[in-house]
Backbone as a ProteinNet text record, in pm:
[ID]
protein_1_A
[PRIMARY]
MRYLNSVIMFFVAILSLLALKVNTCLANDAPVNLQGGGAQALAGAVYAISMDSEVVKIILGKNSYVVDATFNFFNTGETMKVDVGFPKRGAGWLGDNYHQTSEFIKFETWVDGKQAKFVEKPDTASIEGSYTLPGLIKYIKQINNFDELKGLMAKDYRWMVKERVVFQSKKITTTRVRYEAPYQNFGAECKGGLKYIYGTGSHWKENIGESIFIVDATLIPKKDRPKDMGFVDEKDKSKIKCDTISDGIIQCVLNNYKPATSEAGVVVGVGCVDFEESQ
[TERTIARY]
-1997.9	-1875.1	-1797	-1793.5	-1722.2	-1784.4	-1920.8	-1988.2	-1955.4	-1956.5	-1924.9	-1783.2	-1689.2	-1551.2	-1539.4	-1619	-1616.5	-1666.5	-1773.6	-1826.8	-1722.2	-1657.7	-1556.2	-1441.5	-1396.9	-1285.6	-1320.7	-1442.9	-1481.9	-1497.5	-1551.7	-1567.1	-1431.4	-1332.5	-1197	-1145	-1174.3	-1130.9	-1194.3	-1323.5	-1392.1	-1327.7	-1301.7	-1239.2	-1099.8	-1029.2	-895.7	-903.9	-1005.5	-1023.1	-1051.5	-1143.7	-1180.8	-1065.8	-975	-857.1	-742	-767.7	-666.6	-544.1	-569.8	-459.9	-439.5	-531.2	-517.3	-456.7	-418.6	-364.7	-469.5	-424.2	-510.5	-624.8	-607.3	-708.9	-756.3	-888	-948.7	-1031.7	-1025.4	-1099.1	-1120.5	-1212	-1224.7	-1126.8	-1157.5	-1062.6	-1050.8	-1140.6	-1131.2	-1015.3	-964.5	-856.5	-895.1	-797.8	-819.3	-846.8	-935.5	-962.7	-870.4	-783.6	-687.6	-679.6	-702	-701.3	-599.5	-529.7	-439.8	-490	-414.7	-460.2	-358.3	-404.3	-317.5	-291.3	-212.1	-164.2	-272	-279.5	-371.5	-300.4	-324.4	-268.3	-345.1	-272.5	-336	-325.4	-230.2	-213.1	-144.3	-166.1	-104.7	-197	-173.1	-256.1	-222.9	-322.2	-298.8	-374.4	-419	-493.1	-407.5	-275.5	-186.3	-121.7	-148.4	-81.7	-180.5	-146.2	-230.9	-154.1	-230.1	-169.1	-167.7	-48.9	-37.3	-65.8	-12.8	-30.4	0.4	-48.5	-16.9	-14.1	74.9	81.3	75.6	-27.4	-49	-36.7	69.5	92.1	61.6	-25.3	-66.2	-16.2	72.2	133.7	73.1	6.8	-63.1	29.3	31.3	108.9	18.9	78.4	1.1	-90.5	-36.9	-113.4	-122.5	-54.3	-51.3	-29.6	-38.2	-17.5	70.5	132.4	217.5	159.8	150.3	113.9	238.5	271.2	382.7	326.8	311.7	242.4	331.1	330.5	408	313.8	333	246.6	332.1	293.1	364.4	276.3	326.6	251.8	320.4	237.8	294.1	238	330.3	293.1	298.8	181.9	176.6	200.1	204.5	220.7	360.7	370.3	497.7	539.2	668.4	718	648.1	602.5	531.7	562.2	537.5	554.7	417.2	394.5	263.5	282.2	201	197	116.7	175	108.4	85.2	-39.3	-74	-128.1	-104.1	-159.9	-253.1	-375	-471.1	-435.7	-460.5	-445.1	-573.1	-658.2	-791.7	-814.1	-837.7	-858.9	-1000.9	-1052.5	-1185.6	-1194.1	-1276	-1294.5	-1401.2	-1427.7	-1532.7	-1476	-1555.3	-1517.7	-1537.8	-1474	-1505.1	-1393.7	-1276.4	-1167.2	-1049.7	-1078	-973.6	-856.1	-883.4	-783.3	-667.2	-688.2	-580.7	-556.8	-663.3	-649	-630.9	-510.6	-483.1	-373.1	-363.2	-263.2	-219.8	-98.6	-44.3	-0.8	38.4	110.3	230.8	255.4	372.2	498.7	488.7	598.4	541.3	598.9	554.7	677.4	692.3	804.3	754	824	784	906.4	895.4	1003.5	950.3	1037.3	1008.5	1122.6	1087.7	1187.9	1305.4	1270.8	1370.7	1446.3	1426.5	1495.5	1398.9	1442.6	1356.1	1329	1201.9	1159.7	1105.5	1122.2	1065.3	916.1	842.2	698.7	659.2	546	490.1	346	301.9	163.6	79.2	-28.4	-112	-257.7	-331.7	-472.2	-559.3	-662.5	-766	-894.4	-965	-1086.1	-1093	-1165.1	-1196.8	-1343.2	-1409.8	-1552.6	-1600.2	-1715.2	-1788.5	-1907.8	-1916.6	-2022.8	-2157.8	-2256	-2389.4	-2448	-2562.2	-2632.4	-2597.2	-2478.9	-2441.8	-2360	-2404.3	-2314.7	-2237.3	-2132.6	-2057.3	-2144.5	-2227.6	-2315.5	-2410	-2460.4	-2550.1	-2479.6	-2353.3	-2276.3	-2249.6	-2218.1	-2196.8	-2322.4	-2435.6	-2563.2	-2589.9	-2563.2	-2587.1	-2499.9	-2372.3	-2280.3	-2326.5	-2380.2	-2425.9	-2549.6	-2628.2	-2755.1	-2746	-2647.3	-2644.3	-2606.3	-2655	-2623.2	-2524.3	-2504.9	-2419.3	-2324.5	-2196.8	-2100.1	-2089	-2139.2	-2136.6	-2215.6	-2311.6	-2390.4	-2304.1	-2191.8	-2104.7	-2016.9	-2008.5	-1921.1	-1968.4	-2094.9	-2147.9	-2122.7	-2054.6	-2025.9	-1894.7	-1895.3	-1775.8	-1696.9	-1568.8	-1480.2	-1398.4	-1387.6	-1309.2	-1198.5	-1082.8	-968	-899.9	-919.8	-863.3	-743.8	-633.7	-511.7	-449	-343	-265.6	-119.2	-57.2	88.1	137.5	203.5	224.8	371.6	396.6	525	505.2	576.7	556.3	641.4	581.6	650.4	722.2	649.2	703.9	715.4	832	854.3	807.2	714	667.8	725.6	829.3	896	804.6	817.9	738.4	768.6	661.2	670.9	749.1	747.3	821.2	737.3	781.1	720.7	782.4	699.4	743.6	686.1	771.3	728.6	734.7	623.7	621.2	590.5	639.4	617.5	589.2	499.6	471.3	469.6	524.5	524.1	491.4	385.1	350.6	301.6	316.8	265.5	161.6	51.9	-56.8	-121.4	-182.1	-254.5	-383.4	-432.1	-559.4	-674.8	-779.1	-902.2	-989.1	-1085.9	-1184.3	-1292.8	-1302.2	-1404.7	-1516.8	-1529.9	-1637.5	-1603.1	-1703.3	-1681.5	-1652.8	-1690.9	-1675.1	-1531.6	-1446.7	-1308.6	-1212.2	-1089.2	-985.8	-937.5	-958.8	-918.8	-937.4	-895	-908.2	-850.1	-866.9	-812.8	-891.6	-882	-934.9	-827.5	-804.2	-710.3	-791.7	-772	-849.9	-776.9	-830.7	-769.6	-844.2	-957.9	-1038.7	-970.6	-860.9	-785.4	-730.6	-718.9	-671.1	-765.6	-889.1	-987.1	-955.3	-864.4	-834	-729.3	-669.6	-570.8	-639.2	-567.2	-622.3	-662.9	-778	-823.5	-828	-835.7	-845.2	-709.7	-714	-593.7	-570.2	-448.1	-420.4	-437.8	-376.3	-386.9	-362	-445.3	-426.2	-414.7	-308.2	-288.1	-285.7	-375.9	-382.6	-341.5	-244.9	-194.2	-204.1	-265.7	-269.5	-183.6	-79.6	13	-14.2	-73.1	-109.4	-20.6	94.6	180.4	243.2	238.7	299.6	203	75.5	-22.2	-74.2	-132.5	-182.6	-286.3	-289	-381	-526.5	-561.9	-700.7	-744	-647.8	-678.8	-670.3	-628.4	-606.5	-738.5	-744.9	-865.4	-875	-997	-1017.1	-1031.1	-1057.9	-1075.5	-1056.3	-1066.9	-1068.4	-1209.4	-1251.5	-1381.2	-1363.2	-1434.5	-1429.5	-1560.5	-1549.9	-1666.5	-1761.5	-1708.3	-1794.7	-1839.5	-1969.8	-2026.9	-1981.6	-1965.7	-1924.9	-1783.8	-1694.4	-1558.1	-1556.5	-1638.7	-1640.7	-1670.2	-1755	-1795.5	-1682.8	-1576.6	-1466.9	-1343.3	-1346.6	-1226.9	-1210.3	-1085.1	-1050.8	-956.1	-996.9	-919.1	-880.9	-761.2	-711.4	-624.3	-618.5	-519.3	-396.1	-289.1	-173.3	-75.9	-84.2	-8	-68.3	-21.4	-77.3	-61.7	-174	-172.2	-159.5	-157.2	-142.5	-256.5	-330.9	-443.7	-408	-448.9	-423.9	-552.5	-581.1	-695.4	-646	-702.1	-655.7	-773.3	-753.6	-847.8	-772.8	-834.1	-769.5	-854	-784.2	-844.8	-975.7	-966.5	-1087	-1060.7	-1167.8	-1164.8	-1241	-1180	-1253.7	-1389.2	-1490.7	-1627	-1645	-1577.5	-1582.2	-1444.2	-1420	-1291.5	-1279	-1389.3	-1388.1	-1377.2	-1367.8	-1362.1	-1243.6	-1265.7	-1158.6	-1166.7	-1056.2	-1050.3	-1043.7	-1123.1	-1135.7	-1085	-1005.9	-950.5	-974.3	-1036.6	-1058.9	-957.4	-922.1	-825	-890.3	-878.5	-934.7	-1084.2	-1151.4	-1297.2	-1367.8	-1485	-1566.4	-1615.3	-1596	-1650.7	-1785	-1892.2	-2025.6	-2067.5	-2019	-2053.6	-1991.5	-1865.5	-1799.4	-1851.2	-1898.1	-1941.2	-2079.8	-2154.4	-2289.7	-2287.1
-9185.1	-9106.3	-9124.7	-9250.8	-9276.7	-9196.5	-9191.3	-9115.3	-8967.6	-8915	-8774	-8743.6	-8832	-8811.6	-8813.9	-8902.2	-8908.7	-8779.1	-8725	-8597	-8488.1	-8483.6	-8380.7	-8395	-8520	-8541.2	-8501.2	-8533.4	-8496.9	-8345.8	-8282.1	-8137.7	-8069.7	-8122.6	-8067.8	-8081.1	-8193	-8212.3	-8109.9	-8080.8	-7979.3	-7843.6	-7807	-7677.4	-7670.8	-7782.4	-7784.3	-7752.7	-7806.5	-7776.9	-7629.5	-7575.2	-7435.6	-7342.2	-7388.2	-7308.1	-7331.5	-7412.1	-7439.9	-7510.3	-7608.5	-7684.2	-7818	-7853.9	-7980.5	-7955.9	-8065.7	-8053.3	-7997.8	-7954.4	-7882.9	-7967.5	-8097	-8178.1	-8288.2	-8302	-8409.1	-8492.3	-8625.4	-8707.2	-8845.9	-8922	-9062.1	-9140	-9263.5	-9344.4	-9302.6	-9215.9	-9163.7	-9065.5	-9038.2	-8940.2	-8805.9	-8740.8	-8612.7	-8502.5	-8411.4	-8296.6	-8182.2	-8144.9	-8037.5	-7954.2	-7823.4	-7735.2	-7623.9	-7591.7	-7477.1	-7375.3	-7265.6	-7163.3	-7054.6	-6947	-6839.8	-6734	-6633.4	-6531.6	-6430.3	-6393.3	-6289.9	-6199.8	-6070	-5975.4	-5986.4	-6001.1	-6014	-5886.5	-5802.1	-5677.5	-5576	-5450.6	-5345.5	-5297.7	-5177.2	-5119.3	-5182.6	-5234.9	-5298.4	-5225.7	-5103.8	-5028.2	-4996	-5007.5	-4973.3	-5096	-5215.7	-5336.7	-5422.6	-5451.5	-5536.5	-5663	-5768.1	-5891.4	-5888.2	-5867.9	-5863.3	-5998.6	-6103.4	-6236.5	-6343.5	-6462.3	-6578.4	-6702.1	-6794.1	-6924.1	-7030.2	-7113.4	-7217.3	-7352.5	-7425.5	-7557.6	-7664	-7758	-7866.2	-7997.4	-8064.9	-8188.9	-8305.4	-8395.6	-8506.4	-8626.4	-8681.7	-8801.2	-8916.5	-9024.5	-9143.8	-9120.7	-9070	-9052.7	-8907.9	-8819.5	-8679	-8593.8	-8462.5	-8369	-8254.7	-8188.8	-8073.5	-7951.1	-7840.7	-7711.4	-7624.2	-7569.4	-7476	-7350.1	-7245.3	-7125.4	-7001.8	-6919.1	-6794.7	-6677	-6571	-6453.1	-6328.8	-6249.5	-6125.1	-6005.7	-5924.2	-5807.5	-5678.9	-5575	-5443	-5341.1	-5262	-5160.6	-5022.6	-4960.3	-4826.1	-4715.6	-4750.8	-4650.2	-4647.8	-4604.9	-4599	-4739.7	-4756.6	-4884.1	-4916.4	-5040.6	-5079.7	-5225.2	-5260.1	-5396.7	-5455.4	-5577.1	-5640.5	-5785.6	-5832	-5974.1	-6046.3	-6148.5	-6222.4	-6365.5	-6411.3	-6544.4	-6633.9	-6764.4	-6865.6	-6953.4	-6974.9	-7048.4	-7195.8	-7245	-7387	-7428.9	-7500.6	-7526.9	-7676.1	-7713.1	-7853.1	-7877.7	-7996.4	-8034	-8185.7	-8235.3	-8378.7	-8407.3	-8533.5	-8574.2	-8594.7	-8555.8	-8585.3	-8733.8	-8781.8	-8915.1	-9016.1	-8976.8	-9073.6	-9040.3	-8957.5	-8916.1	-8847.2	-8785.7	-8707.4	-8792.3	-8923.3	-9010.5	-8992.6	-8969.7	-8956.3	-8808.9	-8758.6	-8618.1	-8607.9	-8491.3	-8474	-8329	-8308.7	-8176.7	-8169.3	-8050.6	-8044.4	-8137	-8215	-8301.2	-8215.9	-8107.2	-8011.2	-7876.2	-7767.8	-7632.9	-7543	-7472	-7379.7	-7251.9	-7143	-7017.9	-6929.8	-6843.4	-6756.3	-6614.9	-6516.5	-6377.5	-6330	-6291.1	-6244.8	-6343.2	-6470.3	-6573.8	-6622.4	-6559.8	-6600.5	-6673.8	-6792.4	-6869.6	-6790	-6790.2	-6706.8	-6793.1	-6743.3	-6809.7	-6778.9	-6868.4	-6847.2	-6895.2	-6847.3	-6892.9	-6937	-7031.7	-7078.7	-7006.8	-6941.1	-6863.3	-6908.8	-6906.1	-6946.8	-6844.8	-6894.2	-6808.6	-6832.5	-6942.3	-6977.2	-7128.1	-7168.4	-7309.2	-7317.6	-7423.7	-7432.8	-7576.4	-7600.1	-7724.4	-7692.8	-7761.1	-7729.6	-7771.1	-7686.5	-7712.5	-7585	-7597.8	-7479.4	-7449.8	-7495.2	-7480.5	-7354.4	-7275.7	-7180.7	-7260.7	-7204.1	-7277.7	-7316.4	-7226	-7268.7	-7381.3	-7372.2	-7476.7	-7610.1	-7605.9	-7728.9	-7791.7	-7709.1	-7759.3	-7828.7	-7764.8	-7823.1	-7955.3	-7960.5	-8081.5	-8196.2	-8167.7	-8270.5	-8325.3	-8239.7	-8282.9	-8373.3	-8355.8	-8426.1	-8561	-8577.9	-8699.3	-8820.1	-8935.3	-9060.6	-9144.9	-9110.1	-9191.2	-9098.7	-9108.5	-9020.1	-9044.9	-9160.5	-9187.1	-9082.5	-9017.7	-8914.2	-8796.1	-8777.3	-8664.5	-8691	-8817.7	-8849.8	-8788.1	-8750.1	-8689	-8539.7	-8481.9	-8338.7	-8312.5	-8211.9	-8174.8	-8069.4	-8095.5	-7999.4	-7927.2	-7795.9	-7716.5	-7641.5	-7637.8	-7567.4	-7492.2	-7360.9	-7278.1	-7200.7	-7205	-7136.9	-7062.9	-6988.2	-6918.6	-6957.7	-6982.7	-6994.8	-6855.7	-6784.7	-6641	-6605.6	-6525.9	-6457.1	-6317	-6286.5	-6159.1	-6048.3	-5929.8	-5806.4	-5819.6	-5866.8	-5872.8	-5730.5	-5695	-5560	-5552	-5460.9	-5432.4	-5296	-5300	-5177	-5091.2	-4959	-4864.6	-4877.4	-4881.9	-4883.7	-5003.8	-5114.8	-5232.2	-5358.6	-5463	-5594.8	-5669.5	-5729.9	-5820.3	-5957.5	-6059.3	-6194.6	-6285.2	-6348.2	-6447.5	-6584.2	-6686.7	-6823.4	-6913.2	-7007.4	-7106.7	-7244.1	-7339.6	-7477.7	-7567.1	-7648.2	-7739.1	-7872.1	-7974.7	-8107.2	-8144.3	-8204	-8238.2	-8369.7	-8441.8	-8563.9	-8528.8	-8621.2	-8599.8	-8595	-8521.6	-8519.8	-8639.2	-8667.8	-8771.9	-8714.9	-8764.7	-8720.3	-8822.2	-8913.1	-9010.7	-9132.6	-9219.3	-9347.9	-9333.6	-9219.7	-9202.8	-9171.5	-9131.6	-9094	-9157.8	-9176.1	-9224.5	-9113.6	-8990.6	-8876.5	-8749.2	-8638.5	-8511.5	-8398.3	-8277.4	-8160.2	-8035.9	-7937.3	-7804.3	-7702.1	-7612.6	-7502.7	-7373.2	-7293.3	-7170.8	-7053.1	-7003.1	-6887.2	-6757.6	-6768.6	-6650	-6551	-6593.9	-6501.5	-6384.2	-6403.1	-6294.1	-6177.1	-6195.1	-6085.9	-5974.8	-5999.7	-5900.9	-5798.4	-5818.6	-5721.8	-5614.2	-5509.4	-5396.6	-5439.4	-5391.4	-5406.1	-5552.3	-5571.4	-5705.8	-5775.7	-5908.9	-5987.8	-5985.8	-5952.2	-5940.9	-6073.1	-6179.9	-6311.3	-6420.2	-6522.8	-6641.8	-6762.5	-6838.4	-6960.4	-7077.5	-7173.5	-7294	-7412.7	-7489.1	-7604.2	-7729.1	-7833.7	-7962.8	-8059.9	-8112.5	-8207.5	-8345.8	-8431.8	-8566	-8673.6	-8636.2	-8731.2	-8836	-8813.5	-8908.9	-9017.4	-9008.2	-9108.2	-9184.2	-9303.8	-9382.3	-9304.8	-9331.6	-9259.2	-9276.4	-9393.1	-9417.6	-9331.3	-9280	-9197.9	-9047.9	-9010.2	-8868.6	-8792.6	-8671.3	-8590	-8538.5	-8524.3	-8472	-8320.3	-8263.8	-8118.6	-8072.9	-7942.5	-7883.5	-7830.2	-7834.9	-7779.3	-7648.6	-7545.7	-7415.8	-7394.2	-7370.5	-7369.9	-7256.1	-7138.6	-7022.1	-7009.2	-6995.7	-6990.2	-6865.5	-6752.4	-6629	-6641.8	-6702	-6722	-6826.8	-6929	-7039.8	-6991	-6890.6	-6842.4	-6768.7	-6730.5	-6652.7	-6737.4	-6863.6	-6947.6	-7011.2	-7016.2	-7088.4	-7202.4	-7325.4	-7442.9	-7524	-7580.5	-7663.5	-7774.3	-7885.7	-7988.5	-7953.1	-7908.4	-7855.9	-7966.7	-8082.3	-8201.1	-8319.9	-8438.6	-8558.7	-8554.8	-8550.4	-8550	-8413.7	-8306.4	-8171.9	-8082	-8025.3	-7935.9	-7796	-7695.7	-7556.3	-7475.4	-7396.3	-7305	-7163.9	-7065.6	-6927.1	-6833.3	-6741.3	-6632.6	-6501	-6404.8	-6276.3	-6161.2	-6063.3	-5937.7	-5959	-6018.7	-6052.7	-6035.9	-6028.9	-6031.1	-6155.8	-6246	-6364.1	-6325.6	-6400.6	-6365	-6365.6	-6458.7	-6464.8	-6502.9	-6477.3	-6513.5	-6664.4	-6737.3	-6882.4	-6954	-6879.5	-6941.1	-7036.1	-7151	-7248.8	-7334.5	-7401.2	-7496.6	-7636.4	-7726.8	-7862.4	-7962	-8059	-8161.6	-8297.8	-8389	-8524.8	-8620.9	-8724.5	-8823.8	-8962.8	-9037.2	-9171.8	-9173.8	-9074.7	-9063.8	-9150.8	-9198.2	-9277.4	-9189.6	-9235.8	-9166.9	-9230.1	-9160.9	-9218	-9237.4	-9152.1	-9165.8	-9293.7	-9322.4	-9441	-9568.2	-9557.8	-9676.3	-9724.2	-9640.8	-9677.7	-9764.5
2471.4	2474	2344.6	2293.7	2168.7	2055.5	2053.5	1946.8	1957.2	2082.3	2102.4	2057.1	2088.7	2046	1894.5	1831.7	1685	1623.8	1682.7	1633.9	1647.2	1763.4	1786.6	1687.9	1665.8	1574.7	1432.9	1390.2	1253.5	1240.3	1344.9	1341.8	1334.1	1405	1395.8	1254	1189.1	1050.4	958.3	979.6	898.3	917.8	1043	1069.5	1008.5	1008.4	947.5	800.2	733.7	591.7	572	650.3	632.9	668.1	750.8	784.7	689.5	584.5	481.8	540.9	625.7	684	614.9	521.9	453	317.2	249.6	115.8	21.8	-93.2	-185	-237.1	-251.9	-315.9	-224.2	-217.8	-141	-236.2	-223.8	-318.8	-263.3	-330.1	-295.8	-381.7	-413.8	-490	-635	-681.8	-818.2	-825.7	-948	-961.4	-900.2	-842	-775.4	-876.9	-841.1	-926.7	-890.5	-981.5	-959.3	-1085.8	-1075.2	-1191.9	-1174.5	-1282.1	-1284.7	-1384.8	-1401.2	-1494.3	-1516.8	-1581.2	-1624.8	-1519.7	-1559.8	-1467	-1432.6	-1304.9	-1258.5	-1158.8	-1168.6	-1072.3	-941.6	-831.4	-700.8	-619	-652	-578	-668	-640.3	-720.9	-831.4	-879.7	-985	-1119.9	-1188.4	-1318.9	-1429.7	-1402.1	-1502.2	-1624.1	-1610.8	-1721.9	-1785.7	-1731	-1779.8	-1858.1	-1981.3	-2065.2	-2104	-2135.9	-2182.8	-2335.4	-2391.9	-2537.6	-2600.8	-2539.1	-2596.6	-2493.2	-2520.4	-2437.9	-2526.6	-2493.7	-2560.8	-2452.7	-2457.8	-2356.9	-2425.3	-2392.1	-2450.7	-2345.6	-2381.3	-2291.8	-2351.2	-2279	-2326.8	-2248.4	-2319.8	-2255.8	-2237.8	-2116.6	-2087.9	-2048.7	-2003.3	-1970.9	-1850.9	-1741.2	-1618.4	-1572.7	-1642.6	-1604.2	-1728.3	-1711	-1821.4	-1774.7	-1869.6	-1841.7	-1911.5	-1840.3	-1898.9	-1900.3	-2016.9	-2031.3	-2097	-2018.2	-2065.6	-2053.1	-2158.2	-2161	-2181.5	-2102.4	-2106.7	-2129.7	-2228.5	-2259.3	-2222	-2129.5	-2081	-2126.3	-2148.2	-2178.8	-2080.5	-2023.6	-1925.3	-1989.9	-2005.5	-2065.8	-1963.5	-1835.8	-1731	-1673.1	-1548	-1478.7	-1433.2	-1407.1	-1355.9	-1224.2	-1210.4	-1088.2	-1054.5	-928.2	-879.3	-847.3	-896.3	-882.3	-839.8	-745.3	-712.1	-819.6	-879.9	-987.3	-940.1	-949	-901.2	-1011	-994.3	-1083.7	-1000.1	-1044.6	-962.3	-946.8	-828.2	-796.6	-725.7	-796.2	-743.8	-725.1	-602.3	-570	-523.6	-550.6	-505.6	-496.5	-404.9	-390.5	-286.7	-266.1	-172.9	-33.5	67.8	205.7	234.8	339.5	386.9	370.7	321.8	308	399	502.7	597.4	529.7	413.9	341.5	288.5	276.6	228.5	78.5	3.7	-141.1	-176.3	-156.4	-185.7	-290.7	-352.5	-457.9	-465.1	-509.2	-534.2	-679.7	-724.8	-850.3	-838.5	-941.2	-941.1	-947.1	-1023.2	-1031.4	-1071	-1017.7	-1051.7	-1059.1	-1170.8	-1190.7	-1256.9	-1234.8	-1297.8	-1324	-1425.2	-1467.9	-1492.9	-1477.9	-1516.8	-1605.5	-1727.5	-1825.4	-1837.3	-1844.9	-1868.9	-1746.6	-1631.9	-1510.3	-1418.1	-1371.4	-1283	-1156.1	-1114.5	-1002.5	-889.5	-768.3	-651.9	-644.9	-580	-562.5	-423.9	-376.8	-250.4	-274.9	-195.5	-205.6	-101.4	-146.4	-56	-66.3	45.3	41.5	-28.8	-92	-149.9	-72.7	-102.5	-28.5	-10	95.4	115.5	154.4	113.5	142	135.4	197.1	181	91.7	-22.1	-116.3	-59.2	-73.5	-23.3	34.2	98.8	149.8	295.1	338.5	479.5	505.7	601.6	666.1	770.8	827.2	927.9	1047.7	1103.7	1213.8	1170.8	1046.4	997.7	983.4	939.9	924.5	1060.8	1159.4	1295.8	1347.4	1324.6	1369.5	1299.6	1170.7	1092	1143	1168.8	1217	1351.8	1438.3	1569.7	1560.9	1454.2	1444.2	1373.1	1286.2	1205.4	1289.8	1247.2	1315.1	1236.1	1109.4	1023.3	947.2	974.2	910.2	760.6	715	571.4	493.3	560	493.6	450.3	516.7	485	363.2	320.9	208.9	78.8	73.2	-48.2	-57.8	41.9	39.6	-33.7	-119.9	-194.1	-116.3	-98.8	-33.4	-139.2	-127.2	-221.7	-147.6	-208.6	-151.2	-265.2	-271.7	-378.3	-323.1	-397.9	-356	-472.8	-444.3	-547	-535.4	-649.8	-656	-697.1	-608	-623.1	-646.1	-749.4	-765.7	-709.6	-603.2	-535	-597	-604.1	-643	-777.6	-878.3	-1014.1	-1068.2	-1123.5	-1175.1	-1320.1	-1345.5	-1480.3	-1520.9	-1604	-1644	-1732.5	-1716.4	-1794.9	-1944.5	-2025.3	-2172.6	-2225.4	-2151.1	-2195.2	-2179.7	-2251.2	-2239.4	-2121.1	-2039.5	-1933.5	-1963.9	-1962.4	-1997.1	-1874.2	-1843.8	-1737.3	-1798.6	-1733.3	-1781.5	-1662.6	-1680.8	-1578.4	-1643.9	-1574	-1621.7	-1502.5	-1518.2	-1409.9	-1465.1	-1382.1	-1414.2	-1309.7	-1354.2	-1263.3	-1306.5	-1211.9	-1247.6	-1320.9	-1400.9	-1469.7	-1369.4	-1406.1	-1329.3	-1366.9	-1281.7	-1309.2	-1399.7	-1521.7	-1616.4	-1631.8	-1536.9	-1541.1	-1624.2	-1639.2	-1706	-1854.9	-1914.1	-2058.5	-2099	-2005.5	-2037	-1936.6	-1979.8	-1888.7	-1795.6	-1835.5	-1755.1	-1834.8	-1778.1	-1848.2	-1766.7	-1816.8	-1748	-1786.1	-1699.1	-1729	-1698.7	-1793.2	-1774.9	-1771.4	-1666.8	-1647.9	-1712.6	-1825	-1890.7	-1858.7	-1789.8	-1758.4	-1666.8	-1599	-1514.5	-1596.2	-1728.1	-1813.3	-1822	-1775.2	-1779.8	-1681	-1587.9	-1483.4	-1527.4	-1644.7	-1692.7	-1777.2	-1808.1	-1883.1	-2025.2	-2068.1	-2206.1	-2250.7	-2382.4	-2437.7	-2440.9	-2446.2	-2471.8	-2622.2	-2662.9	-2806	-2878.9	-2825.1	-2887.9	-2784.9	-2788.4	-2706.2	-2797.6	-2780.4	-2858	-2761	-2782.6	-2700.3	-2787.2	-2740.3	-2815.8	-2728.3	-2782.2	-2714.3	-2794.1	-2728	-2790.5	-2731.4	-2814	-2768.6	-2829.1	-2880.8	-2952.2	-2860.6	-2727.8	-2635.2	-2588.1	-2627.5	-2584.5	-2706.1	-2686.9	-2799.9	-2881.6	-3010.4	-3099.1	-3057.6	-3006.3	-2967.3	-2848.8	-2771.6	-2654	-2681.6	-2800.9	-2829.6	-2845.6	-2789.4	-2808.7	-2952.2	-3001.3	-3136	-3136.3	-3018.9	-3010.7	-2866.9	-2846.8	-2713.4	-2688.5	-2564.4	-2528.9	-2454.7	-2498.6	-2431.4	-2357.8	-2226.7	-2139.8	-2171.3	-2201.7	-2220.6	-2365.3	-2386.3	-2521.2	-2597.1	-2527.5	-2595.5	-2652.4	-2575	-2623.9	-2735.1	-2720.4	-2815.8	-2957.1	-2969	-3101.8	-3174.3	-3100.3	-3159.8	-3189.1	-3152.5	-3157.9	-3294.7	-3341	-3462.6	-3425.2	-3454.8	-3418.4	-3542.2	-3538.8	-3647.9	-3592.3	-3665.7	-3638.5	-3720.6	-3652.7	-3726.1	-3765.4	-3699.6	-3739.1	-3665.9	-3695.9	-3635.5	-3483.3	-3411.7	-3266.1	-3201.9	-3280.9	-3224.4	-3273	-3177.7	-3206	-3158.4	-3235.2	-3197.5	-3210	-3107.8	-3109.2	-3080.1	-3150.9	-3140.3	-3114.9	-3022.7	-2995.2	-3012.3	-3082.9	-3105.6	-3052.2	-2991.4	-2949.3	-2874.8	-2757.9	-2682.2	-2532.8	-2457.9	-2312.6	-2269.2	-2189.8	-2146	-2087.5	-2126.3	-2086.2	-1935.3	-1866.6	-1720.7	-1669.2	-1541.3	-1481.4	-1462.7	-1479	-1465.3	-1599.4	-1709.1	-1841.6	-1850.9	-1913.2	-1920.7	-2045.2	-2073.8	-2184.2	-2123.7	-2179.8	-2126.7	-2230.1	-2184.7	-2273.1	-2209.8	-2285.6	-2239	-2300.3	-2225.1	-2271.4	-2266.6	-2376.9	-2381.1	-2369.5	-2429.8	-2418.9	-2523.6	-2488.9	-2579	-2693.4	-2817.5	-2933.7	-2964.2	-2921.9	-2935.3	-3080.5	-3169.5	-3310.4	-3369.2	-3332.5	-3384.3	-3318.2	-3193.4	-3120.5	-3162.8	-3233.5	-3274.8	-3401.4
[MASK]
+++++++++++++++++++++++++++++++++++++++++++++++++++++++++++++++++++++++++++++++++++++++++++++++++++++++++++++++++++++++++++++++++++++++++++++++++++++++++++++++++++++++++++++++++++++++++++++++++++++++++++++++++++++++++++++++++++++++++++++++++++++++++++++++++++++++++++++++++++++++

């Protein structure tokens, strides 16, 4: 009976995750994986709205980082209202009773210089692997050791949404988001790291005029500062121009482009081993 109750309790926990009733991030004792990103239209016609430019500043701290991003849009069509969302993507390992969870430390957003309210909405939740829900139920009923489930990755994707943003006809609309988040676990080679998803810009009309990514590492020790930014998509990587603009500050620029995929992102490691220097 105790075993049956344990199965039932764990199955309820799985269903809670799939119903998006748990916190955004699940993890073991390693740092929680939490990713943010740029603006994406979630509702409304965006065939007339393009992203003229964006400036994404990433400020590295001791245990967390801050993203301060500004997006300038131009509407060539009639005035319209659009729901605009910023991705909030959490992932971690099952098996710790959801004790090691994390949220954005702080999240704020503005439209045309005025602070705006936002709501958190679900996108998708899943258990990574080859399981459909019936298959997962069957698997849970058959196992004898719940430790086997600790190797499953749980994902919880959500949106931080500004509802009914007004995009005036023939005018620039500026949105801004600023959030603080804990570093992700980048393995033994780094003290931590982060990924910022800029591929959401692919959902707007035409190409992005200019994207500027700035990493400011002046608040952390020099030995922990990143030497560059990593861009996940090879097509975007070939178009990027990066420079160290001052001590501890790196800037990368992309002009007149469409992100190769909606998952394209920039990756920054903190306190990573320099294999060339260590040899």
